[in-house]
Short mmCIF file of C-alpha atoms in Angstrom, two decimals:
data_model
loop_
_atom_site.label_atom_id
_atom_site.label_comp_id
_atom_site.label_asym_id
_atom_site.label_seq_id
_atom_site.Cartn_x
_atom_site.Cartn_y
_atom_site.Cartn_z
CA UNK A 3 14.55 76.92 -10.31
CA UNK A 4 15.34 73.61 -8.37
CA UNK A 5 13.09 71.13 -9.31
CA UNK A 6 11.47 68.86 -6.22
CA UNK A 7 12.59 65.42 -5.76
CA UNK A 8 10.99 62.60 -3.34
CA UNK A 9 13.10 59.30 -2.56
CA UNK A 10 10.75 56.94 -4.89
CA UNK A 11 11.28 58.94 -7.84
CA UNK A 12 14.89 58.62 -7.25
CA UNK A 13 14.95 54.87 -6.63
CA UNK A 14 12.08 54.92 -10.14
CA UNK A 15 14.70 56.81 -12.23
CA UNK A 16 17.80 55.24 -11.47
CA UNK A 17 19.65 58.31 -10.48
CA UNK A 18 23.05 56.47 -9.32
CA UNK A 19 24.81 58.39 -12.11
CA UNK A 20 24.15 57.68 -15.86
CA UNK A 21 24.58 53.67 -15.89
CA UNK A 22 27.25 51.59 -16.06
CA UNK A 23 29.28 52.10 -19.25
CA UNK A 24 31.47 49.97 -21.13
CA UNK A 25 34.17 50.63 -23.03
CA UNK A 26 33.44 53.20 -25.98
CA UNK A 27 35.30 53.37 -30.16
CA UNK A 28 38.13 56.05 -29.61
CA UNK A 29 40.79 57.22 -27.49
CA UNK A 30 38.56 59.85 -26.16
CA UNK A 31 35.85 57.57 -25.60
CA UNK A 32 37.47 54.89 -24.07
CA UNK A 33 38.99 57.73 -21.67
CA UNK A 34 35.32 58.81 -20.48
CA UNK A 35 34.19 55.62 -20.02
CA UNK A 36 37.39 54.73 -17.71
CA UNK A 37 35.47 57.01 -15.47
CA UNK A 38 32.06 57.10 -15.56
CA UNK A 39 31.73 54.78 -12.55
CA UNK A 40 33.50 57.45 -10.50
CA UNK A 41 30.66 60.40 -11.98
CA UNK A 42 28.75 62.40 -9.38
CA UNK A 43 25.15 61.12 -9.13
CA UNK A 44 22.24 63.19 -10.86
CA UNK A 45 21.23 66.06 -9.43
CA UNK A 46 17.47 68.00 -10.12
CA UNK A 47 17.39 69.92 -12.62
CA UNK A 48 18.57 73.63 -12.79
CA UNK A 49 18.59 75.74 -15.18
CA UNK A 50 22.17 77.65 -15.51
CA UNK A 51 22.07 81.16 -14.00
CA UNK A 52 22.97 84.06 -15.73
CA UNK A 53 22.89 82.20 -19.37
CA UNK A 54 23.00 84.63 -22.29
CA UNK A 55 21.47 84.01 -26.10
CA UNK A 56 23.63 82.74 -28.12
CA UNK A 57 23.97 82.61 -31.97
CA UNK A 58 20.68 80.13 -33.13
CA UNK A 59 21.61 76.14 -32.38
CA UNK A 60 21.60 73.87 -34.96
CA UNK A 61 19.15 70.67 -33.70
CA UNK A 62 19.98 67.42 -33.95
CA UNK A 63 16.21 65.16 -33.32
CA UNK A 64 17.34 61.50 -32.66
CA UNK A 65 14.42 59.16 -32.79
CA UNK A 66 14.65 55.46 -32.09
CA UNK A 67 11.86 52.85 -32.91
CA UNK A 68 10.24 50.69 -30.54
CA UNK A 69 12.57 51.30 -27.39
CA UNK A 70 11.35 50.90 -24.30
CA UNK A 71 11.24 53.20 -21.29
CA UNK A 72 13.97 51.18 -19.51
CA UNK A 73 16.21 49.90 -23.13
CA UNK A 74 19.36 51.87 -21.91
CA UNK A 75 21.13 51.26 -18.79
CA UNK A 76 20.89 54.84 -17.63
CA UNK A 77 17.15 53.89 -17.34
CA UNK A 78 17.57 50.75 -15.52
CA UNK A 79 18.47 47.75 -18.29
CA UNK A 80 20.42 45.43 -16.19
CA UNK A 81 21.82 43.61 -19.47
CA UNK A 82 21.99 46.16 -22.01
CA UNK A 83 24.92 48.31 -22.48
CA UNK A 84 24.15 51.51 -24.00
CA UNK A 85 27.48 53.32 -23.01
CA UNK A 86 27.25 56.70 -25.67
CA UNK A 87 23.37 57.19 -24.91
CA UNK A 88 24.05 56.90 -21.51
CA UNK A 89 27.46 59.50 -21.65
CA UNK A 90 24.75 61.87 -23.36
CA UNK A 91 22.86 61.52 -20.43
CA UNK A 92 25.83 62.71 -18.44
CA UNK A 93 26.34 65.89 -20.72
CA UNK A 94 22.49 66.61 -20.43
CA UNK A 95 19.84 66.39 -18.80
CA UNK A 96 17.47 62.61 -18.16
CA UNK A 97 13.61 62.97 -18.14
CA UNK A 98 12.28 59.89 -15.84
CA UNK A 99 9.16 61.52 -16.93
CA UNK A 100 9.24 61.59 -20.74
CA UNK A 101 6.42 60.47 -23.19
CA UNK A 102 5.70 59.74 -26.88
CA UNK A 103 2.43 61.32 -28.30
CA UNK A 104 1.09 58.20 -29.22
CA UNK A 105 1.05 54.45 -28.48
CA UNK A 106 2.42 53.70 -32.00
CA UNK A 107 4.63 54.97 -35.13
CA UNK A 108 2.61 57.21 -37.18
CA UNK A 109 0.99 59.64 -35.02
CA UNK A 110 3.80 59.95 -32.50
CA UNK A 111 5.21 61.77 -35.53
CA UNK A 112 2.74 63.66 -36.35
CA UNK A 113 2.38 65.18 -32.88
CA UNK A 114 6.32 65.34 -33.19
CA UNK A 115 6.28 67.07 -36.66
CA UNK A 116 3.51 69.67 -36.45
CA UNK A 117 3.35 70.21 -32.42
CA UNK A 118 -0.30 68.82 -32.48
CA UNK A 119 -2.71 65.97 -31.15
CA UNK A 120 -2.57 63.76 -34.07
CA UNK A 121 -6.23 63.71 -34.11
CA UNK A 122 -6.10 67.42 -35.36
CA UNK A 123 -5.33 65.59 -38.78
CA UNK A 124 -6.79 63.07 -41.14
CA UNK A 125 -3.45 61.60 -41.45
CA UNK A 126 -3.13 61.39 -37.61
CA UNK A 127 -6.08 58.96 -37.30
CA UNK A 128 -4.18 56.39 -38.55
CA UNK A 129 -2.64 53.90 -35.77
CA UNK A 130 -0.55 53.50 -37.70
CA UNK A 131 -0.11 54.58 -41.33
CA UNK A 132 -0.55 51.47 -43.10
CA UNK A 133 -1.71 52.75 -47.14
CA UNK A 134 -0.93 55.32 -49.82
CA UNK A 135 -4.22 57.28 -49.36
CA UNK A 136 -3.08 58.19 -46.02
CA UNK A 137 -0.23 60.89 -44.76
CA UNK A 138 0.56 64.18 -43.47
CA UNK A 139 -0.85 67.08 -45.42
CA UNK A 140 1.69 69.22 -47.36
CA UNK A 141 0.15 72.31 -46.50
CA UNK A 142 0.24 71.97 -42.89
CA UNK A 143 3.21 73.28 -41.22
CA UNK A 144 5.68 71.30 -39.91
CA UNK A 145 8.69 71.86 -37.15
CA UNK A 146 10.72 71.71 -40.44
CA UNK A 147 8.90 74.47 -42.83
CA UNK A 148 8.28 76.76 -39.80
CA UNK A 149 12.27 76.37 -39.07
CA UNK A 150 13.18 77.05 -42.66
CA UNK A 151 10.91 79.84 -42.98
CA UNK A 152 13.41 81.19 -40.11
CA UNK A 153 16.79 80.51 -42.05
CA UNK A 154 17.27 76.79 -41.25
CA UNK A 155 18.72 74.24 -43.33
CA UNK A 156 17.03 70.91 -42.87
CA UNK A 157 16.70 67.06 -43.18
CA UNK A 158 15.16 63.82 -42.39
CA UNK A 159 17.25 60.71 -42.51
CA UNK A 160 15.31 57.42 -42.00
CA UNK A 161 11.91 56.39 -40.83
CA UNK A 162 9.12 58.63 -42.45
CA UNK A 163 6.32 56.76 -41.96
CA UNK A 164 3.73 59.80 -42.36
CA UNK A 165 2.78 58.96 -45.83
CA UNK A 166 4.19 57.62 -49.02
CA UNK A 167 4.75 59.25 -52.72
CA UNK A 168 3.37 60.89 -54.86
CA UNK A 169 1.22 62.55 -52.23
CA UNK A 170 3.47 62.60 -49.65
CA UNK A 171 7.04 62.95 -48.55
CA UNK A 172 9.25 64.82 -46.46
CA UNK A 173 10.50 67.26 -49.07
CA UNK A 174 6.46 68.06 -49.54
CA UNK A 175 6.64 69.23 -45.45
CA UNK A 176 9.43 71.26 -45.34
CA UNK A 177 12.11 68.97 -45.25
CA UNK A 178 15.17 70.14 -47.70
CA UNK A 179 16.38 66.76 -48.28
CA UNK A 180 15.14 63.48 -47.45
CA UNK A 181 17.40 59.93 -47.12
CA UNK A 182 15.26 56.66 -45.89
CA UNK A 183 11.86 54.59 -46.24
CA UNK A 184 8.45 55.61 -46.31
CA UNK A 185 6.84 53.22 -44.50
CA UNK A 186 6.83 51.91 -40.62
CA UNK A 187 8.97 48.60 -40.86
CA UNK A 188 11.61 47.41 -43.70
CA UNK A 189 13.92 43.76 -43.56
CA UNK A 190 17.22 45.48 -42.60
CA UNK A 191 19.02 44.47 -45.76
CA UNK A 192 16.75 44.32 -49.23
CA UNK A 193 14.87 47.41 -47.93
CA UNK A 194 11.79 45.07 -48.67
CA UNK A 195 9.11 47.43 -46.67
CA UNK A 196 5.47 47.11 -45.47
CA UNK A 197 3.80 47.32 -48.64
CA UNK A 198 5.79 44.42 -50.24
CA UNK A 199 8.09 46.86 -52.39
CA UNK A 200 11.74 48.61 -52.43
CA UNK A 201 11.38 51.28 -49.65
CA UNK A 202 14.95 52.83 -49.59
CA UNK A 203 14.90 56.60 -51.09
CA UNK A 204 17.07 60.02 -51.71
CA UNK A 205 14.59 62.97 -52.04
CA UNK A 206 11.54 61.05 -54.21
CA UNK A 207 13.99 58.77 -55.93
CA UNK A 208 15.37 54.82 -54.79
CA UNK A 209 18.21 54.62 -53.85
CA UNK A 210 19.88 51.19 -53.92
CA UNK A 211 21.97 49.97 -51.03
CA UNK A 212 21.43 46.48 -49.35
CA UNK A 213 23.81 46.81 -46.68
CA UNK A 214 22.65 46.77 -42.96
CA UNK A 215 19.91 49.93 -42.64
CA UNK A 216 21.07 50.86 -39.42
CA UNK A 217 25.08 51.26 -40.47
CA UNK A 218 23.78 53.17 -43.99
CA UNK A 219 21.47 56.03 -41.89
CA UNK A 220 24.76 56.24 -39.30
CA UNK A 221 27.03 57.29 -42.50
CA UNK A 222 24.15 59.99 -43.69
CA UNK A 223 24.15 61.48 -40.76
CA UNK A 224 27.41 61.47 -40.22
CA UNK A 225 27.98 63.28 -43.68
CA UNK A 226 25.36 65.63 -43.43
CA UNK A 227 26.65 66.73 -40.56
CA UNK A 228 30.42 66.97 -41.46
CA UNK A 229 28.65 69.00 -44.37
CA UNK A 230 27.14 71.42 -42.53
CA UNK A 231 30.22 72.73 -40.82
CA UNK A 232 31.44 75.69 -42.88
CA UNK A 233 27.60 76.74 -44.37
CA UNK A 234 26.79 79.39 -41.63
CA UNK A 235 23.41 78.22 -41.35
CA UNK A 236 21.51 76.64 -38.56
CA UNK A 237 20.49 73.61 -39.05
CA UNK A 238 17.89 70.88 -38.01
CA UNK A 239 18.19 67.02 -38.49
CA UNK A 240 15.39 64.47 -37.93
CA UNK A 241 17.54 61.24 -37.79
CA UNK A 242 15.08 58.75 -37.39
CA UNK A 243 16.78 55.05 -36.49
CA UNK A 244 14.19 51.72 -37.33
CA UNK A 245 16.16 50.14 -34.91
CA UNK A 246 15.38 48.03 -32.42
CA UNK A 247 11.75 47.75 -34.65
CA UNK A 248 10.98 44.23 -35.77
CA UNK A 249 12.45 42.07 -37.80
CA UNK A 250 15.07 41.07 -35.30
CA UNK A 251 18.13 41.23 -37.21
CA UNK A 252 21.88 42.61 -36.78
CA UNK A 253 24.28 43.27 -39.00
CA UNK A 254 25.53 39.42 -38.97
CA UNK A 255 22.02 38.00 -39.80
CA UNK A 256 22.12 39.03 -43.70
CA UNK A 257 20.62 35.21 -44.30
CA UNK A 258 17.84 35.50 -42.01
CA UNK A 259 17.03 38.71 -43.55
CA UNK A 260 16.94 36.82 -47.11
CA UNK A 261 14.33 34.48 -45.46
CA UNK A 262 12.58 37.08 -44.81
CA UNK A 263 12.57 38.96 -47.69
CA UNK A 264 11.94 35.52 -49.88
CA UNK A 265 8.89 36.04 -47.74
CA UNK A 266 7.97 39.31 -48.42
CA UNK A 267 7.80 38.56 -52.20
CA UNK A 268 5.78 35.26 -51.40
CA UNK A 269 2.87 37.56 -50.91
CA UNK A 270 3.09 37.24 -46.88
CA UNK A 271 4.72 40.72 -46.30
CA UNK A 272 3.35 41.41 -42.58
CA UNK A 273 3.67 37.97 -41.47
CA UNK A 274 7.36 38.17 -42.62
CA UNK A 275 7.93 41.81 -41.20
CA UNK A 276 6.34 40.77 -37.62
CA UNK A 277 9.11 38.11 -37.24
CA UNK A 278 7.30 35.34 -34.74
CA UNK A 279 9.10 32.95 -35.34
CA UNK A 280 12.14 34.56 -34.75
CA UNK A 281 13.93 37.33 -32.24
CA UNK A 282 15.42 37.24 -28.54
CA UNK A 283 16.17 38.69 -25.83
CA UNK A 284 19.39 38.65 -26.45
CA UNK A 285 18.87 39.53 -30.00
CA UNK A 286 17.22 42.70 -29.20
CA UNK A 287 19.92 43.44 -26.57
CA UNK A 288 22.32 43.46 -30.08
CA UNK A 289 20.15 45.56 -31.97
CA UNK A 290 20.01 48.44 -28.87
CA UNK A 291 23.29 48.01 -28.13
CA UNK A 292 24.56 48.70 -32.20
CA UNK A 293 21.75 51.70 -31.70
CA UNK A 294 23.80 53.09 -29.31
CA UNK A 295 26.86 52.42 -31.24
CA UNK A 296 25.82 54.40 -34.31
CA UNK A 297 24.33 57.42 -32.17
CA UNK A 298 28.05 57.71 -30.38
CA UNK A 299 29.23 57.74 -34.25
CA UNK A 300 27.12 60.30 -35.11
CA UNK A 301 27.95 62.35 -31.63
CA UNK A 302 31.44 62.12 -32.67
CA UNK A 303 30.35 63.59 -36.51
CA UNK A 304 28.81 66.97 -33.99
CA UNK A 305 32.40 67.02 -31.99
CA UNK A 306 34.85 66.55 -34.47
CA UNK A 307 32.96 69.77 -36.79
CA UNK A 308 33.30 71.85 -34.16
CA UNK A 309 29.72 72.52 -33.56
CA UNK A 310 29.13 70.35 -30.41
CA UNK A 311 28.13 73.75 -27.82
CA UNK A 312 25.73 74.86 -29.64
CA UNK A 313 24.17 71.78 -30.85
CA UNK A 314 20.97 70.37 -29.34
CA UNK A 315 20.31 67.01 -29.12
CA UNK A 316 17.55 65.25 -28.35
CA UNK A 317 16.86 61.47 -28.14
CA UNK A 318 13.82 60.02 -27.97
CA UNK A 319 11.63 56.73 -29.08
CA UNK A 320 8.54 56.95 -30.96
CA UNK A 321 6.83 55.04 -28.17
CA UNK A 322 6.88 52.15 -25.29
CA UNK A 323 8.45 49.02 -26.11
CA UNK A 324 7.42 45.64 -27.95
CA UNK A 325 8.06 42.15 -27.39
CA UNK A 326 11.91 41.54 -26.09
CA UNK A 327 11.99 45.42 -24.73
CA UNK A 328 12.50 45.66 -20.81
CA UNK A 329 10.15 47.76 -19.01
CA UNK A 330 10.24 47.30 -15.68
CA UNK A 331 8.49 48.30 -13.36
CA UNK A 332 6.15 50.00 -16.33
CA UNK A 333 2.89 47.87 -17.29
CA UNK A 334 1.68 47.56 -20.99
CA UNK A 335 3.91 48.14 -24.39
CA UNK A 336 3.29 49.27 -27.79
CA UNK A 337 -0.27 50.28 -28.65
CA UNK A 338 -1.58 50.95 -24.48
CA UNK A 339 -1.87 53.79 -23.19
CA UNK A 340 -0.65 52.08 -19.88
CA UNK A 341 2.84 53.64 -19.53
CA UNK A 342 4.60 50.95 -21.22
CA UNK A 343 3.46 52.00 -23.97
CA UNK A 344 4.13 55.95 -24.15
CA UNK A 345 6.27 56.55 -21.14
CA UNK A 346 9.93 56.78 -23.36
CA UNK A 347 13.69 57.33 -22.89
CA UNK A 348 14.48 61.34 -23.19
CA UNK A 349 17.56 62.83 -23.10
CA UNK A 350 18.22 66.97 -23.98
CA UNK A 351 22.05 68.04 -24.24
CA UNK A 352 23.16 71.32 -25.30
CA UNK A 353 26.03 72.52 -23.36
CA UNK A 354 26.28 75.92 -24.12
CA UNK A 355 22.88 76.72 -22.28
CA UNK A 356 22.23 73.37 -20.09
CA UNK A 357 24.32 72.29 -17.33
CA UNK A 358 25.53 68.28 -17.41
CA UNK A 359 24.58 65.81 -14.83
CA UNK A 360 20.58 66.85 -14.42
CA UNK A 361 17.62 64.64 -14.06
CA UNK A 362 14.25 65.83 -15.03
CA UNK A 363 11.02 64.65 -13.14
CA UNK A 364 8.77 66.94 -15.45
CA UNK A 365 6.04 65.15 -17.16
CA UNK A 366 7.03 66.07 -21.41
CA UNK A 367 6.04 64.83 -24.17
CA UNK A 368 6.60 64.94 -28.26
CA UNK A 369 4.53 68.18 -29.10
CA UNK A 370 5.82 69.83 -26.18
CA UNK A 371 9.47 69.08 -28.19
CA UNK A 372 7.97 70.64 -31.54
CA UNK A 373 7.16 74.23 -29.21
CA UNK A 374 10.41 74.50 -27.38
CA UNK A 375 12.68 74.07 -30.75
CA UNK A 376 10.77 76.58 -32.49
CA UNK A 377 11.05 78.82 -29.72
CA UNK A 378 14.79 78.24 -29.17
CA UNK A 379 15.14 78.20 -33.27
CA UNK A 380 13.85 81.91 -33.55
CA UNK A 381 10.58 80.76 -35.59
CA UNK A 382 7.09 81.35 -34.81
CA UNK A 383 4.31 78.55 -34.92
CA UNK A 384 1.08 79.31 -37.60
CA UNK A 385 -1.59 80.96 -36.05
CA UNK A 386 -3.94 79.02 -38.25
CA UNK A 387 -2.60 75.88 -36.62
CA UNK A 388 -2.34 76.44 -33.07
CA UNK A 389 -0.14 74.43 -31.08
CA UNK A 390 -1.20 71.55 -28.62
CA UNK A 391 2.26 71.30 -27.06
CA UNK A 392 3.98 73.82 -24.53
CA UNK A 393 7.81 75.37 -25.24
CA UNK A 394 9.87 74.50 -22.21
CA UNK A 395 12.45 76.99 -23.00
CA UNK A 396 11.44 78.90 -20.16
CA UNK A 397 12.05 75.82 -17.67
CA UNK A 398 15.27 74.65 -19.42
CA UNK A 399 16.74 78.56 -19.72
CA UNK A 400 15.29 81.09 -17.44
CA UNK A 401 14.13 79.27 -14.51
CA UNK A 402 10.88 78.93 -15.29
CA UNK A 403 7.95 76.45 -13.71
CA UNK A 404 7.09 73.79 -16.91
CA UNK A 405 3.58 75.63 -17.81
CA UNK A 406 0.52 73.69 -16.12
CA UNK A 407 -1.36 71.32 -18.38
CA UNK A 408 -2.76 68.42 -18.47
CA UNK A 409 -1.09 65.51 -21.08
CA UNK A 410 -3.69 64.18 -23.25
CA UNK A 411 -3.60 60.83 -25.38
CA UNK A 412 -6.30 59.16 -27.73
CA UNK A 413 -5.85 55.68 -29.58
CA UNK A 414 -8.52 53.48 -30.13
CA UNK A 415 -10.00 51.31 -27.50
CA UNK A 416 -8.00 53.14 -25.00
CA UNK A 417 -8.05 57.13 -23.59
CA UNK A 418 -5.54 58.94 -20.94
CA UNK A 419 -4.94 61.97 -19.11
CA UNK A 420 -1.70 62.64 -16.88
CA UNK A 421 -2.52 66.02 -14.40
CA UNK A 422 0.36 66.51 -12.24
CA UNK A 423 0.52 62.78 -10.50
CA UNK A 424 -2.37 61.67 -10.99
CA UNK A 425 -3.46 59.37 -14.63
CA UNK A 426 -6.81 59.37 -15.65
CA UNK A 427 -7.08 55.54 -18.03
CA UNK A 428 -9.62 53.64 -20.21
CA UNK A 429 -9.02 50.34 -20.79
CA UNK A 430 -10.23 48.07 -24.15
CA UNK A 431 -12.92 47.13 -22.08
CA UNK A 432 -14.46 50.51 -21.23
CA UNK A 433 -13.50 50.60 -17.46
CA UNK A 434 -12.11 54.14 -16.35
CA UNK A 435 -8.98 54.09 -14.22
CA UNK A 436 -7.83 55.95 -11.62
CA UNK A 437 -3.87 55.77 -10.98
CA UNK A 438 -1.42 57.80 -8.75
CA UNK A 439 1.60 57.76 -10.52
CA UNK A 440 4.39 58.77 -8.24
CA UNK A 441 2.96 56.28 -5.75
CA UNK A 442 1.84 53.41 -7.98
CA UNK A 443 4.31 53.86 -11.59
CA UNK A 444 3.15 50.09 -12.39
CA UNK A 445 -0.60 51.05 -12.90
CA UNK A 446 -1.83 48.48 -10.37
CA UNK A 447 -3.51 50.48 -7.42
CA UNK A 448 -6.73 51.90 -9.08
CA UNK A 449 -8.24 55.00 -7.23
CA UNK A 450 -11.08 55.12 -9.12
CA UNK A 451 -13.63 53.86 -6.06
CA UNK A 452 -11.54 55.60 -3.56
CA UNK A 453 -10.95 59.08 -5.47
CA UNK A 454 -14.30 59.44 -7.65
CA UNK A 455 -14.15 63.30 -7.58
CA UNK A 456 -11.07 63.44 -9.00
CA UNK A 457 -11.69 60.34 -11.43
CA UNK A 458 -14.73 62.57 -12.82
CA UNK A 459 -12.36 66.05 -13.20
CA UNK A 460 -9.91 64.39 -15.45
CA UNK A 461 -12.40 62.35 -17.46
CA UNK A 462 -14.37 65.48 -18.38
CA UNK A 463 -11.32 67.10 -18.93
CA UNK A 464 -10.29 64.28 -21.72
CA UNK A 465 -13.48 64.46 -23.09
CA UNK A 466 -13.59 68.15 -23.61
CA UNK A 467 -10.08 67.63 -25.99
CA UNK A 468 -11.46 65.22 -27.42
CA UNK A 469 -14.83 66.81 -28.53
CA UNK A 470 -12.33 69.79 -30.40
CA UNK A 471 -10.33 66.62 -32.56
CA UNK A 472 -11.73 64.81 -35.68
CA UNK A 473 -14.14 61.69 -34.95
CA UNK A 474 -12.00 58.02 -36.16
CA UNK A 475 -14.19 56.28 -38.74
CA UNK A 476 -16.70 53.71 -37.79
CA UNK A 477 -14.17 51.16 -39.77
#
C-alpha cells in the first residue's frame, strides 16, 4: 500500500536520495559510491507485490550509542560522512519517523529485548542501569530466548548494559554467546567501565584486549558472521556499538584514553567517563564517521558469506543525541522526551522481501522491532508477557496499514504520547504540552490553549498506560 507523503515531510526527511557519499574500502564499494549522486530520489514506501515466504532470515540488530536523529548524512548531517549507513539506506528502506523506547541506555533495551514498556520491569525503572542489584530478569523472555526456542542461533556483541554478573548477563536471557561490557560507558582502550573495574567479557569470563573497542566488536562480528555461513541455522545478532557514547576518543587518542583511565582508578570514575573537559565537534564527527566504517565492514562480512538476501538488518540508536550530536531541526537530547531525545536514525534492509530506495513516514519504535522479528522469525511471543509493541510485518510484506496505536514513553520528570501527528508532552516542570508534529517537528508551537480537547484525550490516554506499569521509587 503506498504510503502518503506531504511536501514538509519531504523537505524534514531529506529525501534527495540517501546523502552524499564518499568514497567507500573496496573495489565494489568505491564503485557504488562513484554513483550514488546519480541515485533516484526516495520514493514512499511499498511493500513488494506478489512476495512469497522464504526460508526464515537470519537478523542482524545494529545498535549505535548516543547518535542523534540527524548523525548520518542520509538524515541531514551537513559535515558528517556516513557513506555505508547511508548505501544501506539505499538498499532499504529510511524511517524519518523512527524512535527509541526510552530517553536513555538501559530501558531502550529493555523495551528492545523483551518487546515491552520498560516500566513492565523492575529492571526497566532504572534510567539508566547504574548498580549490580539492578538488571533484566532471567526468567523473562527475551527477543533472543523466544527466537531460540524457534531454532535460532544467537548472540550479543557489545553494549549490555541490562545488568551485570552474577545475576545477570546475556547468556542468562537467551543469548547463546555473549562478547562485550556490562555496563553503559567504558574508556575505549583499558575497558575501564562505569563501576571503576575491567568491563571487557566472553560469555561470564574477561577477556583481555586493550585495543580500540570499536575496531575489536567490528572483528566479532565479522567472525561470527563468517561462522555462521555453512551451520543451516537462522540466526540473530545483537551487535551493539558504544560508539559515538562519551569519552570522546578515536582510535589515535590511546593517550587521552590513559588520562582517563589514570582517572578512573583515582576514584573519580564518572567524572572521567563524562569527559568535560574534553570532546568536539569534530571529534565526534571521527567517532560517527569510524561507526560507519566498521558497520560497512561488517555489511561486507553478510555479502561475502553469501547470506546478504535473506539477511535483515536493522540499524538503530538507543536514543537522541548528547552533547556534539547534530539534531537539527529536533529540540532536546538525551534524557527528554522532546524528540531530540527519542526520535532516532532507522534503517530496515532485507532484499529478498523489501524493495531498495523507500522512505518510511510511519511513526516506529524499539518494541514495535522486538514484534515484527518474532513474527518474521517464525516464534511466538509468551502469553504470560504480553507484548507492548506492534509486528509491522504486515506493513513491510503484505500491504498492510501500520496497526493504530498510540506511542507511549515514561522517564522521570517528563511523560509523552505520539497519536498519529499529534504529541501529547510533560515537561520537568509539570506543564502539559500540546505539539503538532508534522507542522511544528521542533516542539515550539504549543496547542495546548488552542486544542484543549484533544490535549485532555491523549493525557488520559498516557495516564491509563501508565496506571497498568510499576510505580518508580520515591528515591
Amino acid at each position: 500500500m503506498p504510503e502518503k507523503s506531504t511536501i514538509s515531510r519531504r523537505v524534514f526527511g531529506g529525501l534527495v536520495g540517501a546523502g552524499a557519499t564518499t568514497a567507500l574500502t573496496g573495489a565494489a564499494d568505491t564503485a557504488a559510491a562513484a554513483s550514488a549522486d546519480h541515485r533516484p530520489a526516495e520514493r514512499p514506501f511499498r511493500s513488494r507485490p506478489g512476495g512469497r515466504p522464504g526460508p526464515r532470515p537470519n537478523i542482524l540488530f545494529v545498535l549505535a550509542d548516543d547518535l542523534g536523529w540527524a548523525d548520518l548524512s542520509s538524515y541531514g548531517a551537513p559535515h558528517i560522512r556516513t557513506p555505508h549507513l547511508d548505501r544501506l539506506a539505499a538498499q532499504g528502506v529510511r524511517f524519518t519517523d523512527g524512535y527509541s523506547g526510552s530517553a536513555t541506555c538501559s530501558p531502550t533495551r529493555f523495551s528492545l529485548y523483551t518487546g515491552r514498556f520498560p516500566g513492565r520491569t523492575r529492571g526497566g525503572l532504572a534510567e539508566p542501569i547504574g548498580n549490580r542489584t539492578q538488571g533484566l530478569d532471567p526468567d523473562h523472555p527475551t527477543l533472543a530466548s523466544l527466537l531460540k526456542r524457534a531454532g535460532y542461533d544467537t548472540a550479543l556483541i557489545g553494549k549490555w548494559h541490562c545488568g551485570w554478573l552474577p545475576d545477570y548477563s546475556p547468556t542468562k536471557s537467551g543469548w547463546d554467546e555473549f562478547f562485550g561490557n556490562f555496563g553503559g560507558a567504558l574508556e575505549y582502550f583499558s575497558k575501564l567501565g562505569q563501576l571503576g573495574d575491567y568491563d571487557l567479557y566472553e560469555g561470564d569470563a574477561t577477556y583481555k584486549d586493550l585495543r580500540y573497542y570499536t575496531t575489536i566488536l567490528t572483528e566479532r562480528a565479522a567472525d561470527y558472521i563468517s561462522g555462521r555461513r555453512h551451520q543451516g541455522r537462522p540466526w540473530l545478532l545483537n551487535l551493539n556499538f558504544t560508539t559515538p557514547h562519551w569519552p570522546w576518543l578515536t582510535e589515535e587518542d590511546e593517550e587521552q584514553g590513559a588520562e582517563i583511565a589514570a582517572k578512573i582508578r583515582s576514584g573519580d570514575v564518572l567524572g572521567a567517563l563524562l569527559h568535560h573537559d574534553g570532546g568536539s565537534v569534530e571529534k565526534y564527527t571521527e567517532m560517527v564517521q569510524d561507526l560507519d566504517a566498521s558497520i560497512g565492514r561488517v555489511l561486507a562480512a553478510v555479502r561475502r558469506s553469501g547470506q546478504e538476501e535473506n539477511t535483515i538488518v536493522v540499524f538503530a540508536s538507543d536514543n537522541g543525541g548528547e552533547r556534539f550530536s547534530y539534531q537539527w531541526p529536533l529540540s532536546g537530547a538525551k534524557s527528554s522526551l522532546l524528540e531530540g531525545g527519542i526520535r532516532v536514525p532507522t534503517i530496515l534492509r532485507w532484499p529478498a522481501r523489501v524493495d531498495g530506495r523507500q522512505v518510511s513516514h510511519q511513526p516506529v519504535y524499539s518494541p514495535d522491532w522486538t514484534a515484527t522479528l518474532l513474527e518474521l522469525g517464525g516464534a511466538r511471543p509468551d502469553p504470560a508477557y504480553p507484548l507492548d509493541g506492534h509486528s509491522l510485518a504486515g506493513y513491510l510484506l503484505r500491504g498492510e496499514r501500520v496497526p493504530a496505536r498510540d506511542l507511549f514513553w515514561r522517564v522521570r520528570g517528563n511523560r509523552a504520547l505520539r497519536r498519529g501527528d499529534h504529541k501529547y508532552y510533560r515537561d520537568a516542570q509539570g506543564r502539559d504540552r500540546l505539539y503538532d508534529l508534522a507542522a511544528d517537528p521542533r516542539e515550539q508551537a504549543d496547542l495546548a490553549t488552542t486544542r484543549p480537547a484533544l490535549l485532555a484525550d491523549l493525557k488520559s490516554a498516557w495516564e491509563r498506560t501508565d496506571r497498568t506499569l510499576l510505580p518508580y521509587s520515591a528515591a
